Short mmCIF file of C-alpha atoms in Angstrom, two decimals:
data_model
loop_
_atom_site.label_atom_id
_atom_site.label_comp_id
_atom_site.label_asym_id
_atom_site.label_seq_id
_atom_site.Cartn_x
_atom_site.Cartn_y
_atom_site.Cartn_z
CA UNK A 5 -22.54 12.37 -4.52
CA UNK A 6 -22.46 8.81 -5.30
CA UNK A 7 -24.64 7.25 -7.85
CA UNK A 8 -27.79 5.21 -5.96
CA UNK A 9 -30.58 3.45 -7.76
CA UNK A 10 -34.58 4.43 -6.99
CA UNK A 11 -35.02 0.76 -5.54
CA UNK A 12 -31.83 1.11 -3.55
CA UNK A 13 -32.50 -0.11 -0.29
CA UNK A 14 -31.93 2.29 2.99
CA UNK A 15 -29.36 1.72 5.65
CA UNK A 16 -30.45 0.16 8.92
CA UNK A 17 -29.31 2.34 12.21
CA UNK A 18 -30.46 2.70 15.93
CA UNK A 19 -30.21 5.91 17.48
CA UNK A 20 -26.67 5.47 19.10
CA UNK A 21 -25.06 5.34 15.86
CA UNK A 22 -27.34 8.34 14.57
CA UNK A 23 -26.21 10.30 17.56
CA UNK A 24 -22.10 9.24 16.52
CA UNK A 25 -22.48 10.56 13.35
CA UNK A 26 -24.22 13.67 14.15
CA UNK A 27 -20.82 14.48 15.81
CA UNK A 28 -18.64 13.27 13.25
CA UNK A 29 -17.32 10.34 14.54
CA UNK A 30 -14.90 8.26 12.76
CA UNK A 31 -16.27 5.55 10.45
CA UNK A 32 -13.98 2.46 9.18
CA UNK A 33 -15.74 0.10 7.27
CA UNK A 34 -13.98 -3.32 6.56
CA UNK A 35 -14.04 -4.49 3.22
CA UNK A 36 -12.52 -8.14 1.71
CA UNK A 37 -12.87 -7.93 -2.19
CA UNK A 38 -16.07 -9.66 -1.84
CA UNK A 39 -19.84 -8.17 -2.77
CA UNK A 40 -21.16 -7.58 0.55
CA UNK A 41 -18.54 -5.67 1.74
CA UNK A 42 -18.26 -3.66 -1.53
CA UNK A 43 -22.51 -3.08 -1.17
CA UNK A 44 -21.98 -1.74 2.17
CA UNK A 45 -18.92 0.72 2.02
CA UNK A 46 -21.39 2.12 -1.14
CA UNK A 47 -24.27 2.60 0.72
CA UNK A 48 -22.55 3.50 3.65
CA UNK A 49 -21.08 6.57 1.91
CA UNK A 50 -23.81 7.53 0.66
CA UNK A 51 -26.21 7.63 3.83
CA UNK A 52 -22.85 9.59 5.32
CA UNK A 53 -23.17 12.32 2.75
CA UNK A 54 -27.03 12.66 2.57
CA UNK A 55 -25.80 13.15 6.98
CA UNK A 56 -23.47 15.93 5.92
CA UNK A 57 -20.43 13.65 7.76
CA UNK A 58 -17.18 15.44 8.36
CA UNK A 59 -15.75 12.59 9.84
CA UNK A 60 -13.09 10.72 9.11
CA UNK A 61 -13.79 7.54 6.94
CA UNK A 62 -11.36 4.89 5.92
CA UNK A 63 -11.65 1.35 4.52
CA UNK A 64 -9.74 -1.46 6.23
CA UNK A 65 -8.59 -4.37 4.80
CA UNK A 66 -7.25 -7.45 6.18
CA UNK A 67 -5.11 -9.67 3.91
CA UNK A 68 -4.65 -13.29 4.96
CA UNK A 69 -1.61 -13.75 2.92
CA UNK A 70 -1.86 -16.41 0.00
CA UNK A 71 -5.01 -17.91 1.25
CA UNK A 72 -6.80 -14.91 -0.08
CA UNK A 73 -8.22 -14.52 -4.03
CA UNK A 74 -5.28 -12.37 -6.16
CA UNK A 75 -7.92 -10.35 -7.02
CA UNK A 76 -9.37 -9.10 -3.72
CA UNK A 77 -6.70 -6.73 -2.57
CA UNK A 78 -7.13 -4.70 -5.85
CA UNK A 79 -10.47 -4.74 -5.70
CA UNK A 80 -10.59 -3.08 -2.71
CA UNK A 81 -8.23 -0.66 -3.88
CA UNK A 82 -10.28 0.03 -7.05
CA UNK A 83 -13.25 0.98 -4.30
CA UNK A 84 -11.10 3.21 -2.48
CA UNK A 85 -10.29 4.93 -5.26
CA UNK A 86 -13.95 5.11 -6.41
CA UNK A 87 -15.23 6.65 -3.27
CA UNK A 88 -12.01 8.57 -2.99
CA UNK A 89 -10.62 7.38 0.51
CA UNK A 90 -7.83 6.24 2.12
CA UNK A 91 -7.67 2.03 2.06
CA UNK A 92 -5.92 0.91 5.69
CA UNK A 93 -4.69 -2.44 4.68
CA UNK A 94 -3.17 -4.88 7.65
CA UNK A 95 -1.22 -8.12 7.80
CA UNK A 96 -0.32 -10.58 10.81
CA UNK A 97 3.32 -10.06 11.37
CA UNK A 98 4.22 -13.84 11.85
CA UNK A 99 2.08 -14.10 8.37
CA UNK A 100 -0.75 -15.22 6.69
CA UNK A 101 -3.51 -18.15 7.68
CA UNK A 102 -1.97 -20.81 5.79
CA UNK A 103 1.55 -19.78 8.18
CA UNK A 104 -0.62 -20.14 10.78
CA UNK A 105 -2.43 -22.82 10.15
CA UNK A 106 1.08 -25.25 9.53
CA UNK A 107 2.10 -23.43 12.90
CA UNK A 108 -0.73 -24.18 14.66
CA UNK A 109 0.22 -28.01 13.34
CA UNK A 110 3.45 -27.60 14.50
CA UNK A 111 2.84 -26.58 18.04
CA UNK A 112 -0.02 -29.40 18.04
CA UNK A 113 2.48 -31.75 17.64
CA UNK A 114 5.04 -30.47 20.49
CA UNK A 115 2.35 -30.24 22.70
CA UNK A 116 1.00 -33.80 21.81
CA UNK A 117 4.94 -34.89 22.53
CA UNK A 118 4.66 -33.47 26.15
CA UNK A 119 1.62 -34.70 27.17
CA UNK A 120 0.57 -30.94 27.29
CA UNK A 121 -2.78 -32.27 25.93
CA UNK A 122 -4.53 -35.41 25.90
CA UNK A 123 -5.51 -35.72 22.12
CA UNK A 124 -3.91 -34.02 19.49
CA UNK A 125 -5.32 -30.79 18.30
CA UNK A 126 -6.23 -29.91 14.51
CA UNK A 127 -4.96 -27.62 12.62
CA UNK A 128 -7.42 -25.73 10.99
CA UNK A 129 -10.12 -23.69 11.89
CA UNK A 130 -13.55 -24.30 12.24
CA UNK A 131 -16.92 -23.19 12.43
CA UNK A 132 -16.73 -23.17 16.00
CA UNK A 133 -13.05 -21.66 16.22
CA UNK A 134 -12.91 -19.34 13.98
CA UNK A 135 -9.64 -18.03 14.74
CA UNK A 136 -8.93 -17.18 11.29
CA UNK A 137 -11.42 -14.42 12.19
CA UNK A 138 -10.99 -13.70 15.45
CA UNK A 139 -7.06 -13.46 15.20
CA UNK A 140 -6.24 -12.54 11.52
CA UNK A 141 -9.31 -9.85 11.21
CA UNK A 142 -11.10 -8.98 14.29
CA UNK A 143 -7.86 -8.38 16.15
CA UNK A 144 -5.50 -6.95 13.83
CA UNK A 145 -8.50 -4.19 12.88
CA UNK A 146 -9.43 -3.40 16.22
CA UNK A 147 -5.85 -2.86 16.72
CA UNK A 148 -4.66 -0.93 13.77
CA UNK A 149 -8.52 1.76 14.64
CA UNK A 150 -7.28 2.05 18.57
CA UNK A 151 -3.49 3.32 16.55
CA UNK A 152 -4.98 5.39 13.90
CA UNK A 153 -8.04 7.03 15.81
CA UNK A 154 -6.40 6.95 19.97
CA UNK A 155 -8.64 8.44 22.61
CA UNK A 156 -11.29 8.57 19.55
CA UNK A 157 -14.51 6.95 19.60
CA UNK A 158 -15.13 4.80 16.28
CA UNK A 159 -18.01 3.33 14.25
CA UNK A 160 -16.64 0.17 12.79
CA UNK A 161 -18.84 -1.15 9.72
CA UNK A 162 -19.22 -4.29 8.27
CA UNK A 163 -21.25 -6.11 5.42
CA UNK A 164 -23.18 -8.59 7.82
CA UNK A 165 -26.56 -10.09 5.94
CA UNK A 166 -29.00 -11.73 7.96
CA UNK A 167 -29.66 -13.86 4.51
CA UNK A 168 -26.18 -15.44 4.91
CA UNK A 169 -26.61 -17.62 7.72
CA UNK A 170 -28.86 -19.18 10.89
CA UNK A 171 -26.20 -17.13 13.00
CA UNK A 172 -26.01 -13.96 11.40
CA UNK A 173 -29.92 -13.98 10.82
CA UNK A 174 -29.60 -13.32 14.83
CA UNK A 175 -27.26 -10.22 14.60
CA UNK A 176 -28.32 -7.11 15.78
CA UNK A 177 -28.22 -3.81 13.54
CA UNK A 178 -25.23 -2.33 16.42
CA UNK A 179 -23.29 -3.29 19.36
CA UNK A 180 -21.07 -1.84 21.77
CA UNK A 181 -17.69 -4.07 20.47
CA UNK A 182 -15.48 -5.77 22.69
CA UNK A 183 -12.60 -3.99 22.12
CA UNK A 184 -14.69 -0.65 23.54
CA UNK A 185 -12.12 0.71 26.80
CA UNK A 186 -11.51 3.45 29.18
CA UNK A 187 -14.85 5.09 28.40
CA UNK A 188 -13.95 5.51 24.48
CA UNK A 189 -16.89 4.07 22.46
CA UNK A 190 -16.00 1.04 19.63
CA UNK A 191 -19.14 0.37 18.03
CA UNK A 192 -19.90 -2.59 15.35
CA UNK A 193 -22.28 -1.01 12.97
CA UNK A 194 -24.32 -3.57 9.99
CA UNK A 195 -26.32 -1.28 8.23
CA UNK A 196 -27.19 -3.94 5.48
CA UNK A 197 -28.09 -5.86 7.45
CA UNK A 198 -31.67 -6.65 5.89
CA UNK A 199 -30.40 -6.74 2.31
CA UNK A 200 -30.86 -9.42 0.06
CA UNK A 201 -28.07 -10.82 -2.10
CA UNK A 202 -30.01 -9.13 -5.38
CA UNK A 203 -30.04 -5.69 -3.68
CA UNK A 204 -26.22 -5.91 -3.13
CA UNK A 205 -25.93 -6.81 -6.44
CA UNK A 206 -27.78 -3.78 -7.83
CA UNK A 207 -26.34 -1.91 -5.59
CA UNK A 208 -22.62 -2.52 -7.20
CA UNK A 209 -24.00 -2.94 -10.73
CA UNK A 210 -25.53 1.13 -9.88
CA UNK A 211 -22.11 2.27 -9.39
CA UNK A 212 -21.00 1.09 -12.68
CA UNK A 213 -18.68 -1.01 -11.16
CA UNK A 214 -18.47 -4.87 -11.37
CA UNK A 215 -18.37 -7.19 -9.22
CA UNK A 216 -15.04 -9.53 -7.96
CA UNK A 217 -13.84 -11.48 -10.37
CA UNK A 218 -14.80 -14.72 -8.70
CA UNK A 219 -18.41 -14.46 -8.87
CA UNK A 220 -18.39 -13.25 -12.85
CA UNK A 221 -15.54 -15.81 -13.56
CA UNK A 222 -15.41 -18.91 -11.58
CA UNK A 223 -19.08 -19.03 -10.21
CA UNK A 224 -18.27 -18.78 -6.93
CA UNK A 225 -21.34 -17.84 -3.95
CA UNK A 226 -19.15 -16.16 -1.91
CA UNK A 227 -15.78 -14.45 -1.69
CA UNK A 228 -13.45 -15.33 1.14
CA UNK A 229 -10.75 -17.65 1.18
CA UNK A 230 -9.80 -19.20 -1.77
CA UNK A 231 -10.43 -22.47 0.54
CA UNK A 232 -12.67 -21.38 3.41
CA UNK A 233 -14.05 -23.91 6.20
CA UNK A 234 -17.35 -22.08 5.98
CA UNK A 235 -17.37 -23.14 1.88
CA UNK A 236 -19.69 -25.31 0.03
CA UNK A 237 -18.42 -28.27 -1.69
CA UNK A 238 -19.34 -26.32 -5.26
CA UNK A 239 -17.47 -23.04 -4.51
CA UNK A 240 -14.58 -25.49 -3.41
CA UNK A 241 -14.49 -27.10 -6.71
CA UNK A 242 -14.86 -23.73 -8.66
CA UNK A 243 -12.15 -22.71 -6.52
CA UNK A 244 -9.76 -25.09 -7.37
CA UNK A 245 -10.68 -24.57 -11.76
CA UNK A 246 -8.51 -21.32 -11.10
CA UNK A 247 -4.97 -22.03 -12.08
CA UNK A 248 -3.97 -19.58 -9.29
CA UNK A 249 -4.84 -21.34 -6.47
CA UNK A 250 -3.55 -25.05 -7.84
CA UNK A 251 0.23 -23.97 -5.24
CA UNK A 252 -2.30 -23.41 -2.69
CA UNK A 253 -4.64 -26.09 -2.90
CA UNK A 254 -1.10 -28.46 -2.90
CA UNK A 255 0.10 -27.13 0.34
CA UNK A 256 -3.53 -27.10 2.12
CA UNK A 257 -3.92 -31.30 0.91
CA UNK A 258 0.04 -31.61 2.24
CA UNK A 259 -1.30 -30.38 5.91
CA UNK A 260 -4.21 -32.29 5.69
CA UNK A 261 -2.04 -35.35 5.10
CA UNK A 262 0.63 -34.80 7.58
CA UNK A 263 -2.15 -33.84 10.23
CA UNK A 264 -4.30 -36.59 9.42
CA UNK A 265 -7.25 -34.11 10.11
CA UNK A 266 -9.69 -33.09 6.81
CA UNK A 267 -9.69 -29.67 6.48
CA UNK A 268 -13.84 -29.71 6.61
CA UNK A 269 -14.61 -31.90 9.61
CA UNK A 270 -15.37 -35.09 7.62
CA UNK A 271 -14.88 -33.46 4.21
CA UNK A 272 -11.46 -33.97 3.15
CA UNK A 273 -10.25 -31.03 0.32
CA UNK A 274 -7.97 -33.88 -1.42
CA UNK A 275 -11.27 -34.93 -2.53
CA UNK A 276 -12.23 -31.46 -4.56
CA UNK A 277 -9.50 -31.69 -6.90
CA UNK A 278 -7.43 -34.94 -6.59
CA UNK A 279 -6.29 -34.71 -10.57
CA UNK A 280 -4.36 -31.27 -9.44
CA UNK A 281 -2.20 -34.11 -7.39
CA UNK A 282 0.79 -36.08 -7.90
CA UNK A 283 0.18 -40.44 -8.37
CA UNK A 284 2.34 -39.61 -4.82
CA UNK A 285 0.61 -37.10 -3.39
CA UNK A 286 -3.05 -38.91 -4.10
CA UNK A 287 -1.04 -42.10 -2.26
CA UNK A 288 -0.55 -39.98 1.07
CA UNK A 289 -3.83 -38.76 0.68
CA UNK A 290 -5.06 -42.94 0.97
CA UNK A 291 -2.51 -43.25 3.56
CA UNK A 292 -3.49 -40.32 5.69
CA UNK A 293 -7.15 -41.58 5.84
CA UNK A 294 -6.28 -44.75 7.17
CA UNK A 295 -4.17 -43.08 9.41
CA UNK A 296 -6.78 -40.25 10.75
CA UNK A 297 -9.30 -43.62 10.73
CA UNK A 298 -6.74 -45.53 13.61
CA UNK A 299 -5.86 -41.93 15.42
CA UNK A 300 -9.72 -41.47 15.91
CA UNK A 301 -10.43 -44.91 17.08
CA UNK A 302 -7.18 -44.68 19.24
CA UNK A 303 -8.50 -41.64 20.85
CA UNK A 304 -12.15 -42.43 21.60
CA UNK A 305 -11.28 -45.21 24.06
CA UNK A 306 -10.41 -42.25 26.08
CA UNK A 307 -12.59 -41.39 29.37
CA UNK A 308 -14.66 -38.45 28.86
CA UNK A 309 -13.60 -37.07 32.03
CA UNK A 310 -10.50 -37.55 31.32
CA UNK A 311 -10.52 -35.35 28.20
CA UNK A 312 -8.89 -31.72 28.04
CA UNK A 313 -10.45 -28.73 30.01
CA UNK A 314 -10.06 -25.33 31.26
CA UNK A 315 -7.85 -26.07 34.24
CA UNK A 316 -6.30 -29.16 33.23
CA UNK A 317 -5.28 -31.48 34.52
CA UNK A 318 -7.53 -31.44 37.48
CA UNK A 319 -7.25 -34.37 39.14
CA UNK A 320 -4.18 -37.18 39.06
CA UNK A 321 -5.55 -40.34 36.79
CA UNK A 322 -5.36 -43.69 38.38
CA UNK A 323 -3.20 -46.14 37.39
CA UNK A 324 -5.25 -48.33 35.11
CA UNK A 325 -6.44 -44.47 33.46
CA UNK A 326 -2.81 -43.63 33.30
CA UNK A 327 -1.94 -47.25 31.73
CA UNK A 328 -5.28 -46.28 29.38
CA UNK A 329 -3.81 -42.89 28.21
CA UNK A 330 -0.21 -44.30 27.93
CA UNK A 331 -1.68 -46.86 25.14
CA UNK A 332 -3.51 -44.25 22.62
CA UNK A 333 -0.64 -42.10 23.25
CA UNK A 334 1.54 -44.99 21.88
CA UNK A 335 -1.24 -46.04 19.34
CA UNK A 336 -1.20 -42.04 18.42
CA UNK A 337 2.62 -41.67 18.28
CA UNK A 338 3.31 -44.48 15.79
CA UNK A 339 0.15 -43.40 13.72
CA UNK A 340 1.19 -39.55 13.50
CA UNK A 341 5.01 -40.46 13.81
CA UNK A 342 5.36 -38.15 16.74
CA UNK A 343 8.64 -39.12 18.90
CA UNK A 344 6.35 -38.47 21.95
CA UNK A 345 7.47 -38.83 25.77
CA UNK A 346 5.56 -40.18 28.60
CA UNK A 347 4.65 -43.78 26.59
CA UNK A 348 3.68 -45.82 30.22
CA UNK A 349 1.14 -45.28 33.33
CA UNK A 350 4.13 -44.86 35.15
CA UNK A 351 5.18 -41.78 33.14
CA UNK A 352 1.96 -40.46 32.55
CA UNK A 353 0.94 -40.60 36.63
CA UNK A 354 4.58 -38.40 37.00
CA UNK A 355 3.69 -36.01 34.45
CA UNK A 356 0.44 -35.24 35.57
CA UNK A 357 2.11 -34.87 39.31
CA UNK A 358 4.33 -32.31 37.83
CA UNK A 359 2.16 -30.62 35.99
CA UNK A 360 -0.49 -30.25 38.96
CA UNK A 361 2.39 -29.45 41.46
CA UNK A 362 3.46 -26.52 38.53
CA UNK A 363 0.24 -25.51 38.38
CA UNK A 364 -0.26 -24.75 42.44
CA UNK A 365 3.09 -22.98 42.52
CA UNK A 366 1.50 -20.56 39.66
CA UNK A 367 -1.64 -20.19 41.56
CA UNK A 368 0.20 -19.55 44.63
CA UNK A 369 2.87 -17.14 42.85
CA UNK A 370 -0.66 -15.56 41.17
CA UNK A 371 -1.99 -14.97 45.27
CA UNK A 372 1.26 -13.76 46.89
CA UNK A 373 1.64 -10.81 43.75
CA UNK A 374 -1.96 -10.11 44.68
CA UNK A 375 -1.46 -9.53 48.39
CA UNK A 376 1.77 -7.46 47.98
CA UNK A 377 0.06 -5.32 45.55
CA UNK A 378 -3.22 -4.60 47.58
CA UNK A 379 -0.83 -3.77 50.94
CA UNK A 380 1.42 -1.31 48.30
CA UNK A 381 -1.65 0.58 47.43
CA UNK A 382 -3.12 0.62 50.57
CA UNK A 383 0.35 1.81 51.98
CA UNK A 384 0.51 5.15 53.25
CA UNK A 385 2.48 7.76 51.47
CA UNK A 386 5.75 8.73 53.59
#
């Protein structure tokens, strides 16, 4: 039985995860390095014991490649090994977020060069696209629980704290996930939710073990990323103190100058640490300001209708748009030093013609596979 303090705080549940576990459903509870995570497989654990669980229980770990703190694999490894359990870790095959954030860049720019968008795209995540998330977590767990538990219904845990955030102080205790099909239950379980950040604290320190090495060492607030988008500009400058991360921080400040796009909106991460920079390097970082400064006034003479949306394009521009979008595009081109096509109204007009005339051949292609399968299956057998 696991070691819990008198002022330890209880787990929060609702009734559909007290029924799961009453039948021994499998629990995986994700866990980064970081305290919250490392508070809630604990206490998770131990509410599963005081149950009588014969369940299956993993933790699952996703690693973002170099982007992530040295330290936070093995420390998730030292909890496995503490609660005696079996630590699932998973990677994104084409690699790590940095990969794809430079990929993401690199398909920006080809797309840019076709006129597949109007405006060039960013590379990095944000709050609001939090694919780093979404495609490097969310995904690759969800996956890796439908391979290891098939046909099996699954609790999936995480450290969520209402404390954290505006967002997350709207999160519900459980929720039927996403990833939930053909009748087999997924279920997202936060039973810490309510905790404060002393509480997870104590909770760790009860265990007798300590804490990730960033808090204790380097003062950071939280543990993610050793660069996250979500960061505050003081965990981004302890970040960058740690000699470990100096590679890193070089190759995040070479996207953002290449890209011309500040990895934190307006906040540019040159800025953190500019003496971990070459007299070179802080001279592309001047230059690529400038730069983003002309690409953002380039692109805001842009319609607002004419912008990118779901469906695009919609409509064919008129000439004097087309003449419009040819001009940032050439404005854009020389700023970014993209060898881009489609440079006057003439060619923009007869790429948006193709584009719309590809697009009603796919829509038509989309109806015609529709029909012939709803006559197959309403064929009669012979």
């Amino acid at each position: 039985m696991l070691s819990v303090p008198v002022s330890s705080p209880g787990v929060s549940t609702i009734p559909e995860i007290d029924r799961l576990l009453a039948i021994h459903t499998a629990v995986a509870i994700g866990v980064s390095g970081g305290k919250d995570s490392h508070a809630c497989a604990l206490a998770t654990f131990e509410h599963l014991d005081r149950l009588g669980h014969k369940g299956p229980r993993i933790l699952i770990h996703s690693d973002l490649g170099i982007v992530e703190w040295v330290e936070s694999l093995p420390a998730c490894e030292a909890l496995a090994r503490y609660l005696d359990t079996e630590l699932l870790t998973v990677r994104r095959k084409a690699g790590g977020l940095m990969e794809r954030w430079e990929t993401r860049w690199e398909s920006s720019v080809r797309r840019y060069a076709a006129l597949e968008t109007v405006t060039v795209v960013l590379p990095w995540s944000t709050p609001g696209m939090r694919f780093c998330t979404s495609e490097l977590k969310t995904h690759l767990i969800a996956s890796a629980l439908r391979r290891r538990f098939p046909g099996q219904a699954v609790v999936n845990v995480t450290g969520v704290r209402r404390e954290e955030s505006a967002a997350r102080a709207r999160a519900s205790v459980a929720s039927l996930d996403s990833s939930t099909r053909a009748g087999v239950e997924t279920w997202s379980w936060r039973p810490i939710l309510d905790w404060t950040k002393q509480q997870v604290f104590d909770r760790i320190a009860a265990s007798g073990m300590v804490p990730h090495p960033a808090y204790r060492t380097w003062g950071m607030t939280r543990v993610s990323c050793a660069f996250c988008i979500m960061s505050s500009k003081a965990d981004m400058e302890s970040s960058s103190r740690n000699p470990a991360h100096r590679d890193l921080y070089r190759r995040m400040v070479s996207l953002e100058t290449q890209s011309t796009f500040a990895f934190q909106g307006s906040r540019w991460l040159a800025d953190v640490a500019p003496d971990l920079l070459t007299d070179a390097g802080r001279a592309a970082v001047v230059d690529a300001k400038q730069r983003a400064a002309e690409r953002i006034a380039a692109e805001r003479r842009i319609p607002r209708d004419m912008l990118y949306t779901k469906g695009w394009p919609t409509r064919m521009p008129s000439r004097e748009e087309a003449d419009l979008l040819a001009s940032v595009r050439r404005k854009v081109s020389e700023v970014l030093r993209i060898e881009a096509e489609f440079l006057t109204g003439e060619e923009v007009q007869g790429r948006y013609a193709a584009l719309m005339a590809a697009r009603q051949t796919q829509a038509i292609d989309a109806e015609e596979a529709s029909s012939t399968d709803c006559a197959e299956a309403q064929a009669p057998a012979l």
